[in-house]
Amino acid sequence: MAAITRHNNRLGVWGWLGGGRWGIERYAYILHRLTGLGILLYLLMHTVVTSLRVRNIYLWTEGGFFHQPIFRLGEFCVVAAFAFHAFNGIRLVLVELGFAVGKPIEPIYPYKTSVGVQRPLLIAVMVLALLFLLVGAYNFLGLAR
Ligand code: HEM
């Protein structure tokens, strides 16, 4: 019978939270996909709902189905998803154009990594996304009126 090798969970809960060998960039990748699909779904639903006005159905006005507080919360989630997607998208465009990646070099051990430049870039765009979200929250909480 083949022997079972057990490995200690050296990274512990912090490894799970921080991504361990995944890194936060991997979480950003998953979130980018989810938020992209989420705002695409919103766009489709938004188009359907607003196009109902050709039949004289106004679901989003006072007394309409979508005028309930829960949908305001939903709108805020769309703002949050957009804030993340848009700012992370700008980071992706920059990285894909070659910014913050460094010049190509021979892979000689110990290998060099661009994480040291890319991670501050990720943190910077997330700070911008958070500022954008705060403006959205200001409006959501009714403070803009
Ligand atoms: C300022 C606005 C936006 C920016 C800068 C942006 C940027 C990007 C970038 C760079 C990608 C490719 C990611 C990659 O290379 O892996 C992407 C993917 C995507 N975006 Fe956006 N985007 C924006 C707005 C939107 C909007 C409004 C929608 C929906 C209506 C959307 C839906 C998607 C979807 C579905 C994907 C594919 C996700 C995937 O396959 O992982 N994006 N976006």
Coordinates of N, CA, C and O and ligand atoms in Angstrom, one line a residue:
M1 N 0.9 -1.2 0.0 CA 0.0 0.0 0.0 C 0.9 1.3 0.0 O 1.9 1.3 0.7
A2 N 0.5 2.2 -0.8 CA 1.3 3.5 -0.9 C 1.3 4.3 0.4 O 0.2 4.4 1.0
A3 N 2.4 4.8 0.8 CA 2.4 5.6 2.0 C 1.8 6.9 1.8 O 2.0 7.5 0.7
I4 N 1.1 7.4 2.8 CA 0.5 8.8 2.7 C 1.4 9.8 3.4 O 1.8 9.6 4.5
T5 N 1.8 10.8 2.6 CA 2.7 11.8 3.2 C 1.8 13.0 3.7 O 0.9 13.5 2.9
R6 N 1.9 13.3 4.9 CA 1.2 14.4 5.4 C 2.1 15.7 5.5 O 3.2 15.6 5.9
H7 N 1.5 16.8 5.2 CA 2.3 18.1 5.3 C 1.6 19.0 6.3 O 0.4 19.1 6.4
N8 N 2.4 19.6 7.1 CA 1.8 20.6 8.1 C 1.3 21.8 7.4 O 1.8 22.2 6.4
N9 N 0.2 22.4 7.9 CA -0.4 23.6 7.4 C 0.4 24.8 8.0 O 0.0 25.4 8.9
R10 N 1.6 25.0 7.4 CA 2.5 26.0 8.0 C 2.0 27.4 7.9 O 2.3 28.2 8.8
L11 N 1.2 27.7 6.9 CA 0.7 29.1 6.7 C -0.5 29.4 7.6 O -0.8 30.6 7.9
G12 N -1.2 28.4 8.1 CA -2.3 28.6 9.0 C -3.4 29.4 8.4 O -3.5 29.5 7.2
V13 N -4.2 30.0 9.3 CA -5.4 30.8 8.8 C -4.9 32.0 8.0 O -5.5 32.4 7.0
W14 N -3.8 32.6 8.5 CA -3.3 33.8 7.8 C -3.0 33.4 6.3 O -3.2 34.2 5.4
G15 N -2.5 32.2 6.1 CA -2.2 31.8 4.7 C -3.5 31.7 3.9 O -3.5 32.1 2.7
W16 N -4.5 31.3 4.5 CA -5.8 31.2 3.8 C -6.3 32.6 3.5 O -6.8 32.9 2.4
L17 N -6.3 33.5 4.5 CA -6.8 34.9 4.3 C -5.9 35.7 3.3 O -6.5 36.3 2.4
G18 N -4.6 35.6 3.5 CA -3.7 36.4 2.6 C -3.5 35.7 1.3 O -2.8 36.3 0.4
G19 N -4.0 34.5 1.1 CA -3.8 33.8 -0.2 C -2.7 32.8 -0.2 O -2.5 32.1 -1.1
G20 N -1.9 32.8 0.9 CA -0.8 31.9 0.9 C 0.1 32.1 -0.3 O 0.5 33.2 -0.6
R21 N 0.4 31.0 -1.0 CA 1.2 31.1 -2.2 C 0.4 31.6 -3.3 O 0.9 31.8 -4.4
W22 N -0.9 31.8 -3.1 CA -1.8 32.4 -4.2 C -1.4 33.9 -4.3 O -1.2 34.3 -5.4
G23 N -1.4 34.6 -3.2 CA -1.2 36.0 -3.3 C -2.5 36.8 -3.6 O -3.4 36.2 -4.2
I24 N -2.6 38.0 -3.2 CA -3.8 38.8 -3.3 C -4.2 39.0 -4.8 O -5.3 39.2 -5.2
E25 N -3.2 38.9 -5.7 CA -3.4 39.2 -7.1 C -4.4 38.1 -7.6 O -5.2 38.4 -8.5
R26 N -4.3 36.9 -7.1 CA -5.2 35.8 -7.6 C -6.6 36.1 -7.2 O -7.6 35.8 -7.9
Y27 N -6.8 36.6 -5.9 CA -8.1 37.0 -5.5 C -8.7 38.1 -6.4 O -9.8 38.1 -6.7
A28 N -7.8 39.0 -6.7 CA -8.2 40.2 -7.6 C -8.6 39.7 -8.9 O -9.6 40.2 -9.5
Y29 N -7.9 38.6 -9.4 CA -8.3 38.0 -10.7 C -9.7 37.4 -10.7 O -10.5 37.7 -11.5
I30 N -10.0 36.7 -9.6 CA -11.3 36.0 -9.5 C -12.4 37.1 -9.3 O -13.4 37.1 -10.0
L31 N -12.1 38.1 -8.5 CA -13.1 39.2 -8.2 C -13.3 40.0 -9.5 O -14.4 40.5 -9.8
H32 N -12.3 40.2 -10.3 CA -12.4 40.9 -11.6 C -13.4 40.2 -12.5 O -14.3 40.8 -13.1
R33 N -13.3 38.9 -12.5 CA -14.2 38.1 -13.4 C -15.6 38.2 -12.8 O -16.6 38.4 -13.6
L34 N -15.8 38.0 -11.5 CA -17.1 38.0 -10.9 C -17.8 39.3 -11.1 O -18.9 39.4 -11.4
T35 N -17.0 40.4 -10.8 CA -17.6 41.8 -10.9 C -17.9 42.1 -12.3 O -18.9 42.7 -12.6
G36 N -17.0 41.7 -13.3 CA -17.3 41.9 -14.7 C -18.6 41.3 -15.1 O -19.4 41.9 -15.8
L37 N -18.8 40.0 -14.7 CA -20.0 39.3 -15.1 C -21.2 39.9 -14.4 O -22.3 40.0 -14.9
G38 N -21.0 40.4 -13.1 CA -22.1 41.0 -12.3 C -22.6 42.3 -12.9 O -23.8 42.4 -13.1
I39 N -21.6 43.1 -13.3 CA -22.1 44.4 -13.9 C -22.7 44.2 -15.3 O -23.5 44.9 -15.8
L40 N -22.2 43.1 -16.0 CA -22.8 42.8 -17.3 C -24.3 42.4 -17.1 O -25.1 42.8 -17.9
L41 N -24.5 41.6 -16.1 CA -25.9 41.1 -15.8 C -26.7 42.3 -15.4 O -27.9 42.4 -15.9
Y42 N -26.2 43.2 -14.6 CA -26.9 44.4 -14.3 C -27.3 45.2 -15.5 O -28.4 45.7 -15.7
L43 N -26.3 45.4 -16.4 CA -26.5 46.2 -17.6 C -27.7 45.6 -18.4 O -28.6 46.3 -18.9
L44 N -27.7 44.2 -18.5 CA -28.8 43.6 -19.3 C -30.2 43.8 -18.6 O -31.1 44.2 -19.2
M45 N -30.2 43.6 -17.3 CA -31.4 43.8 -16.5 C -31.9 45.3 -16.6 O -33.1 45.6 -16.8
H46 N -30.9 46.2 -16.5 CA -31.2 47.6 -16.6 C -31.9 48.0 -17.9 O -32.8 48.7 -18.0
T47 N -31.3 47.4 -19.0 CA -31.8 47.6 -20.3 C -33.3 47.1 -20.4 O -34.2 47.8 -21.0
V48 N -33.5 45.9 -19.9 CA -34.9 45.3 -20.0 C -35.9 46.2 -19.2 O -36.9 46.6 -19.7
V49 N -35.5 46.5 -18.0 CA -36.4 47.3 -17.1 C -36.7 48.7 -17.6 O -37.9 49.1 -17.7
T50 N -35.7 49.4 -18.1 CA -36.0 50.7 -18.6 C -36.7 50.7 -19.9 O -37.4 51.7 -20.2
S51 N -36.5 49.7 -20.7 CA -37.2 49.6 -22.0 C -38.7 49.3 -21.9 O -39.4 49.5 -22.8
L52 N -39.1 49.0 -20.7 CA -40.5 48.7 -20.4 C -41.3 50.0 -20.5 O -42.5 50.0 -20.6
R53 N -40.6 51.1 -20.5 CA -41.4 52.4 -20.6 C -42.1 52.5 -22.0 O -43.1 53.3 -22.1
V54 N -41.7 51.7 -23.0 CA -42.4 51.8 -24.3 C -43.8 51.2 -24.1 O -44.8 51.5 -24.8
R55 N -44.0 50.4 -23.0 CA -45.3 49.9 -22.7 C -46.0 50.6 -21.5 O -46.9 50.1 -20.8
N56 N -45.4 51.8 -21.2 CA -45.9 52.6 -20.1 C -45.7 52.0 -18.7 O -46.6 52.2 -17.9
I57 N -44.7 51.2 -18.6 CA -44.5 50.5 -17.3 C -43.2 51.2 -16.7 O -42.1 51.1 -17.2
Y58 N -43.4 51.9 -15.5 CA -42.3 52.5 -14.9 C -42.0 51.9 -13.5 O -42.6 52.3 -12.5
L59 N -41.2 50.8 -13.5 CA -41.0 50.1 -12.3 C -40.0 50.8 -11.3 O -39.9 50.4 -10.1
W60 N -39.3 51.8 -11.8 CA -38.2 52.4 -10.9 C -38.7 53.7 -10.3 O -37.9 54.3 -9.5
T61 N -39.9 54.2 -10.6 CA -40.3 55.5 -10.1 C -41.0 55.2 -8.7 O -41.2 54.1 -8.3
E62 N -41.3 56.3 -8.1 CA -42.0 56.3 -6.7 C -43.2 55.3 -6.8 O -44.0 55.4 -7.7
G63 N -43.2 54.3 -5.8 CA -44.3 53.3 -5.8 C -44.0 52.1 -6.7 O -44.7 51.1 -6.6
G64 N -43.0 52.2 -7.5 CA -42.7 51.1 -8.4 C -42.0 50.0 -7.7 O -41.4 50.2 -6.6
F65 N -41.9 48.8 -8.3 CA -41.3 47.6 -7.7 C -39.9 47.9 -7.3 O -39.4 47.5 -6.2
F66 N -39.1 48.5 -8.2 CA -37.7 48.7 -7.9 C -37.3 49.9 -7.1 O -36.2 50.3 -6.9
H67 N -38.4 50.5 -6.5 CA -38.2 51.7 -5.7 C -38.0 51.3 -4.2 O -38.0 52.2 -3.3
Q68 N -37.9 50.0 -3.9 CA -37.8 49.6 -2.6 C -36.3 49.7 -2.1 O -35.4 49.6 -2.9
P69 N -36.2 49.9 -0.7 CA -34.8 50.1 -0.2 C -33.8 49.0 -0.6 O -32.6 49.3 -0.8
I70 N -34.3 47.8 -0.7 CA -33.4 46.6 -1.0 C -32.7 46.8 -2.3 O -31.5 46.5 -2.5
F71 N -33.4 47.5 -3.3 CA -32.8 47.7 -4.6 C -31.8 48.9 -4.6 O -30.9 48.9 -5.4
R72 N -32.0 49.8 -3.6 CA -31.0 50.8 -3.4 C -29.7 50.2 -2.9 O -28.6 50.6 -3.4
L73 N -29.8 49.2 -2.1 CA -28.7 48.5 -1.6 C -28.0 47.7 -2.8 O -26.8 47.7 -2.9
G74 N -28.9 47.2 -3.6 CA -28.4 46.5 -4.8 C -27.6 47.4 -5.7 O -26.6 47.1 -6.2
E75 N -28.1 48.6 -5.8 CA -27.5 49.6 -6.7 C -26.1 50.0 -6.1 O -25.1 50.1 -6.8
F76 N -26.0 50.0 -4.8 CA -24.8 50.3 -4.1 C -23.8 49.2 -4.4 O -22.6 49.4 -4.6
C77 N -24.3 47.9 -4.4 CA -23.4 46.8 -4.7 C -22.9 46.9 -6.1 O -21.7 46.5 -6.4
V78 N -23.7 47.4 -7.0 CA -23.3 47.6 -8.4 C -22.2 48.6 -8.5 O -21.2 48.5 -9.2
V79 N -22.3 49.7 -7.7 CA -21.3 50.8 -7.6 C -20.0 50.2 -7.1 O -18.9 50.4 -7.6
A80 N -20.1 49.3 -6.0 CA -18.9 48.7 -5.4 C -18.3 47.8 -6.5 O -17.0 47.8 -6.6
A81 N -19.1 47.0 -7.2 CA -18.5 46.1 -8.2 C -17.8 46.9 -9.3 O -16.7 46.5 -9.7
F82 N -18.5 48.0 -9.7 CA -17.9 48.8 -10.8 C -16.6 49.4 -10.3 O -15.6 49.5 -11.1
A83 N -16.6 49.9 -9.0 CA -15.4 50.6 -8.5 C -14.2 49.6 -8.6 O -13.1 50.0 -9.1
F84 N -14.4 48.4 -8.1 CA -13.4 47.4 -8.1 C -13.0 47.1 -9.5 O -11.8 47.2 -9.9
H85 N -13.9 46.8 -10.4 CA -13.7 46.3 -11.7 C -12.9 47.4 -12.6 O -12.0 47.1 -13.3
A86 N -13.4 48.6 -12.5 CA -12.9 49.7 -13.3 C -11.4 50.0 -12.9 O -10.5 50.1 -13.7
F87 N -11.2 50.2 -11.5 CA -9.8 50.5 -11.1 C -8.8 49.4 -11.3 O -7.7 49.5 -11.7
N88 N -9.3 48.2 -11.0 CA -8.5 47.0 -11.2 C -8.2 46.8 -12.7 O -7.1 46.4 -13.1
G89 N -9.2 47.1 -13.5 CA -9.1 47.0 -15.0 C -8.0 48.0 -15.5 O -7.2 47.6 -16.3
I90 N -7.9 49.2 -14.9 CA -6.9 50.1 -15.3 C -5.5 49.5 -14.9 O -4.6 49.6 -15.7
R91 N -5.4 48.9 -13.8 CA -4.2 48.2 -13.4 C -3.8 47.1 -14.4 O -2.7 47.0 -14.8
L92 N -4.8 46.3 -14.8 CA -4.6 45.2 -15.7 C -4.1 45.8 -17.1 O -3.2 45.2 -17.7
V93 N -4.7 46.9 -17.5 CA -4.3 47.5 -18.8 C -2.9 47.9 -18.7 O -2.1 47.6 -19.6
L94 N -2.5 48.6 -17.6 CA -1.1 49.0 -17.4 C -0.2 47.8 -17.4 O 0.9 47.8 -18.1
V95 N -0.5 46.8 -16.7 CA 0.4 45.6 -16.6 C 0.5 44.9 -18.0 O 1.6 44.5 -18.4
E96 N -0.7 44.8 -18.6 CA -0.7 44.1 -19.9 C 0.1 44.9 -21.0 O 0.6 44.3 -22.0
L97 N 0.2 46.2 -20.8 CA 1.0 47.1 -21.7 C 2.5 47.0 -21.4 O 3.3 47.6 -22.0
G98 N 2.8 46.4 -20.3 CA 4.2 46.2 -19.9 C 4.7 47.1 -18.8 O 5.8 47.0 -18.4
F99 N 3.8 47.9 -18.2 CA 4.2 48.8 -17.1 C 4.3 47.9 -15.8 O 3.5 47.0 -15.7
A100 N 5.2 48.2 -15.0 CA 5.4 47.5 -13.7 C 5.7 46.1 -13.8 O 5.6 45.3 -12.9
V101 N 6.2 45.7 -15.0 CA 6.5 44.3 -15.2 C 8.1 44.1 -15.3 O 8.6 43.1 -14.9
G102 N 8.7 45.2 -15.7 CA 10.2 45.1 -15.8 C 10.6 44.6 -17.1 O 9.8 44.1 -17.9
K103 N 11.9 44.7 -17.4 CA 12.4 44.3 -18.7 C 12.7 42.8 -18.7 O 13.0 42.2 -17.7
P104 N 12.5 42.1 -19.9 CA 12.7 40.7 -19.9 C 14.2 40.3 -19.6 O 15.1 41.0 -20.2
I105 N 14.4 39.4 -18.8 CA 15.8 39.0 -18.4 C 15.9 37.5 -18.4 O 14.9 36.8 -18.4
E106 N 17.1 37.0 -18.5 CA 17.3 35.5 -18.4 C 16.9 35.0 -17.1 O 17.2 35.6 -16.0
P107 N 16.2 33.9 -17.0 CA 15.7 33.3 -15.8 C 16.9 32.6 -15.0 O 17.0 31.4 -15.1
I108 N 17.7 33.4 -14.4 CA 18.8 32.8 -13.6 C 18.5 32.9 -12.1 O 18.1 33.9 -11.6
Y109 N 18.7 31.7 -11.5 CA 18.5 31.6 -10.1 C 19.4 32.5 -9.2 O 20.6 32.5 -9.5
P110 N 19.0 33.2 -8.1 CA 17.7 33.3 -7.7 C 16.8 34.3 -8.6 O 17.3 35.3 -8.9
Y111 N 15.6 33.8 -8.9 CA 14.8 34.5 -9.9 C 14.4 35.9 -9.4 O 14.1 36.0 -8.2
K112 N 14.2 36.8 -10.2 CA 13.7 38.1 -9.9 C 12.2 38.1 -10.1 O 11.7 37.5 -11.0
T113 N 11.5 38.9 -9.3 CA 10.0 38.9 -9.5 C 9.6 40.4 -9.5 O 10.3 41.3 -8.9
S114 N 8.5 40.7 -10.2 CA 8.0 42.0 -10.3 C 6.9 42.3 -9.3 O 6.3 43.4 -9.3
V115 N 6.7 41.3 -8.4 CA 5.7 41.5 -7.4 C 5.9 42.7 -6.5 O 5.0 43.5 -6.2
G116 N 7.2 43.0 -6.3 CA 7.6 44.2 -5.5 C 7.0 45.5 -6.1 O 6.8 46.5 -5.3
V117 N 6.9 45.6 -7.4 CA 6.3 46.8 -8.0 C 4.8 46.6 -8.3 O 4.0 47.6 -8.1
Q118 N 4.4 45.4 -8.6 CA 3.0 45.2 -8.9 C 2.1 45.2 -7.7 O 1.0 45.7 -7.9
R119 N 2.6 44.8 -6.6 CA 1.7 44.8 -5.4 C 1.4 46.2 -5.0 O 0.2 46.5 -4.7
P120 N 2.4 47.1 -4.9 CA 2.0 48.5 -4.6 C 1.1 49.1 -5.6 O 0.2 49.9 -5.2
L121 N 1.2 48.7 -6.8 CA 0.2 49.2 -7.9 C -1.2 48.8 -7.6 O -2.1 49.5 -7.6
L122 N -1.3 47.5 -7.2 CA -2.6 46.9 -6.8 C -3.2 47.7 -5.6 O -4.3 48.1 -5.6
I123 N -2.3 47.9 -4.6 CA -2.8 48.6 -3.4 C -3.2 50.0 -3.8 O -4.3 50.5 -3.3
A124 N -2.4 50.7 -4.6 CA -2.8 52.1 -5.0 C -4.1 52.1 -5.7 O -5.0 53.0 -5.4
V125 N -4.4 51.2 -6.7 CA -5.7 51.3 -7.4 C -6.8 50.9 -6.4 O -7.9 51.4 -6.6
M126 N -6.5 50.0 -5.4 CA -7.6 49.7 -4.5 C -7.9 50.8 -3.6 O -9.1 51.0 -3.2
V127 N -6.9 51.7 -3.3 CA -7.2 52.9 -2.5 C -8.1 53.8 -3.3 O -9.1 54.4 -2.8
L128 N -7.8 54.0 -4.6 CA -8.6 54.8 -5.5 C -10.0 54.3 -5.6 O -11.0 55.0 -5.5
A129 N -10.2 52.9 -5.7 CA -11.5 52.3 -5.7 C -12.3 52.6 -4.5 O -13.5 52.9 -4.5
L130 N -11.6 52.5 -3.3 CA -12.2 52.8 -2.0 C -12.7 54.2 -1.9 O -13.8 54.5 -1.5
L131 N -11.9 55.2 -2.5 CA -12.3 56.6 -2.4 C -13.6 56.7 -3.3 O -14.5 57.4 -2.9
F132 N -13.6 56.1 -4.5 CA -14.7 56.1 -5.4 C -16.0 55.6 -4.6 O -17.1 56.1 -4.7
L133 N -15.7 54.5 -3.9 CA -16.8 53.8 -3.2 C -17.4 54.7 -2.1 O -18.6 54.7 -1.8
L134 N -16.5 55.4 -1.4 CA -16.9 56.3 -0.4 C -17.8 57.4 -0.9 O -18.8 57.8 -0.3
V135 N -17.5 57.9 -2.1 CA -18.4 58.9 -2.7 C -19.8 58.2 -3.0 O -20.8 58.8 -2.7
G136 N -19.8 57.0 -3.4 CA -21.0 56.2 -3.7 C -21.8 56.0 -2.4 O -23.0 56.2 -2.3
A137 N -21.0 55.7 -1.3 CA -21.7 55.5 0.0 C -22.3 56.8 0.5 O -23.4 56.8 1.1
Y138 N -21.7 58.0 0.3 CA -22.2 59.3 0.6 C -23.5 59.5 0.0 O -24.5 59.9 0.6
N139 N -23.6 59.1 -1.3 CA -24.9 59.2 -2.0 C -25.9 58.2 -1.4 O -27.1 58.5 -1.2
F140 N -25.5 57.0 -1.3 CA -26.3 55.9 -0.8 C -27.0 56.2 0.5 O -28.1 55.9 0.8
L141 N -26.2 56.8 1.4 CA -26.7 57.1 2.8 C -27.6 58.4 2.8 O -28.0 58.9 3.8
G142 N -27.8 59.0 1.6 CA -28.7 60.1 1.5 C -28.0 61.4 1.9 O -28.7 62.4 2.1
L143 N -26.7 61.5 2.0 CA -26.0 62.7 2.5 C -25.8 63.7 1.4 O -25.5 64.8 1.7
A144 N -26.0 63.2 0.1 CA -25.7 64.1 -1.0 C -26.9 65.1 -1.2 O -26.8 66.0 -2.0
R145 N -28.1 64.8 -0.6 CA -29.2 65.6 -0.8 C -29.3 66.7 0.2 O -28.7 66.7 1.3
Ligands
HEM1 C1 -13.8 51.8 -16.7 C2 -14.4 50.7 -16.9 C3 -13.8 49.3 -17.2 C4 -12.5 48.9 -17.3 C5 -11.2 49.8 -17.1 C6 -12.5 47.5 -17.6 C7 -11.3 46.8 -17.8 C8 -11.3 45.4 -18.1 C9 -10.2 44.7 -18.5 C10 -8.8 45.2 -18.6 C11 -10.6 43.4 -18.7 C12 -9.7 42.2 -19.1 C13 -9.1 41.5 -17.9 C14 -8.0 40.6 -18.3 O1 -7.1 41.1 -19.0 O2 -7.9 39.5 -17.8 C15 -12.0 43.3 -18.4 C16 -12.8 42.2 -18.5 C17 -14.1 42.2 -18.4 N1 -15.0 43.2 -18.2 FE1 -14.4 45.1 -17.9 N2 -13.8 47.1 -17.6 C18 -14.6 48.1 -17.4 C19 -16.0 48.1 -17.4 C20 -16.8 47.0 -17.6 C21 -18.2 47.0 -17.7 C22 -19.1 48.3 -17.6 C23 -18.6 45.7 -17.9 C24 -20.0 45.1 -18.0 C25 -21.0 45.8 -18.5 C26 -17.4 44.9 -17.9 C27 -17.4 43.5 -18.1 C28 -16.3 42.8 -18.2 C29 -16.3 41.3 -18.3 C30 -17.5 40.4 -18.4 C31 -14.9 41.0 -18.5 C32 -14.4 39.5 -18.7 C33 -14.0 39.0 -17.3 C34 -13.2 37.7 -17.4 O3 -13.3 37.0 -18.4 O4 -12.4 37.4 -16.5 N3 -16.3 45.7 -17.8 N4 -12.4 44.6 -18.1

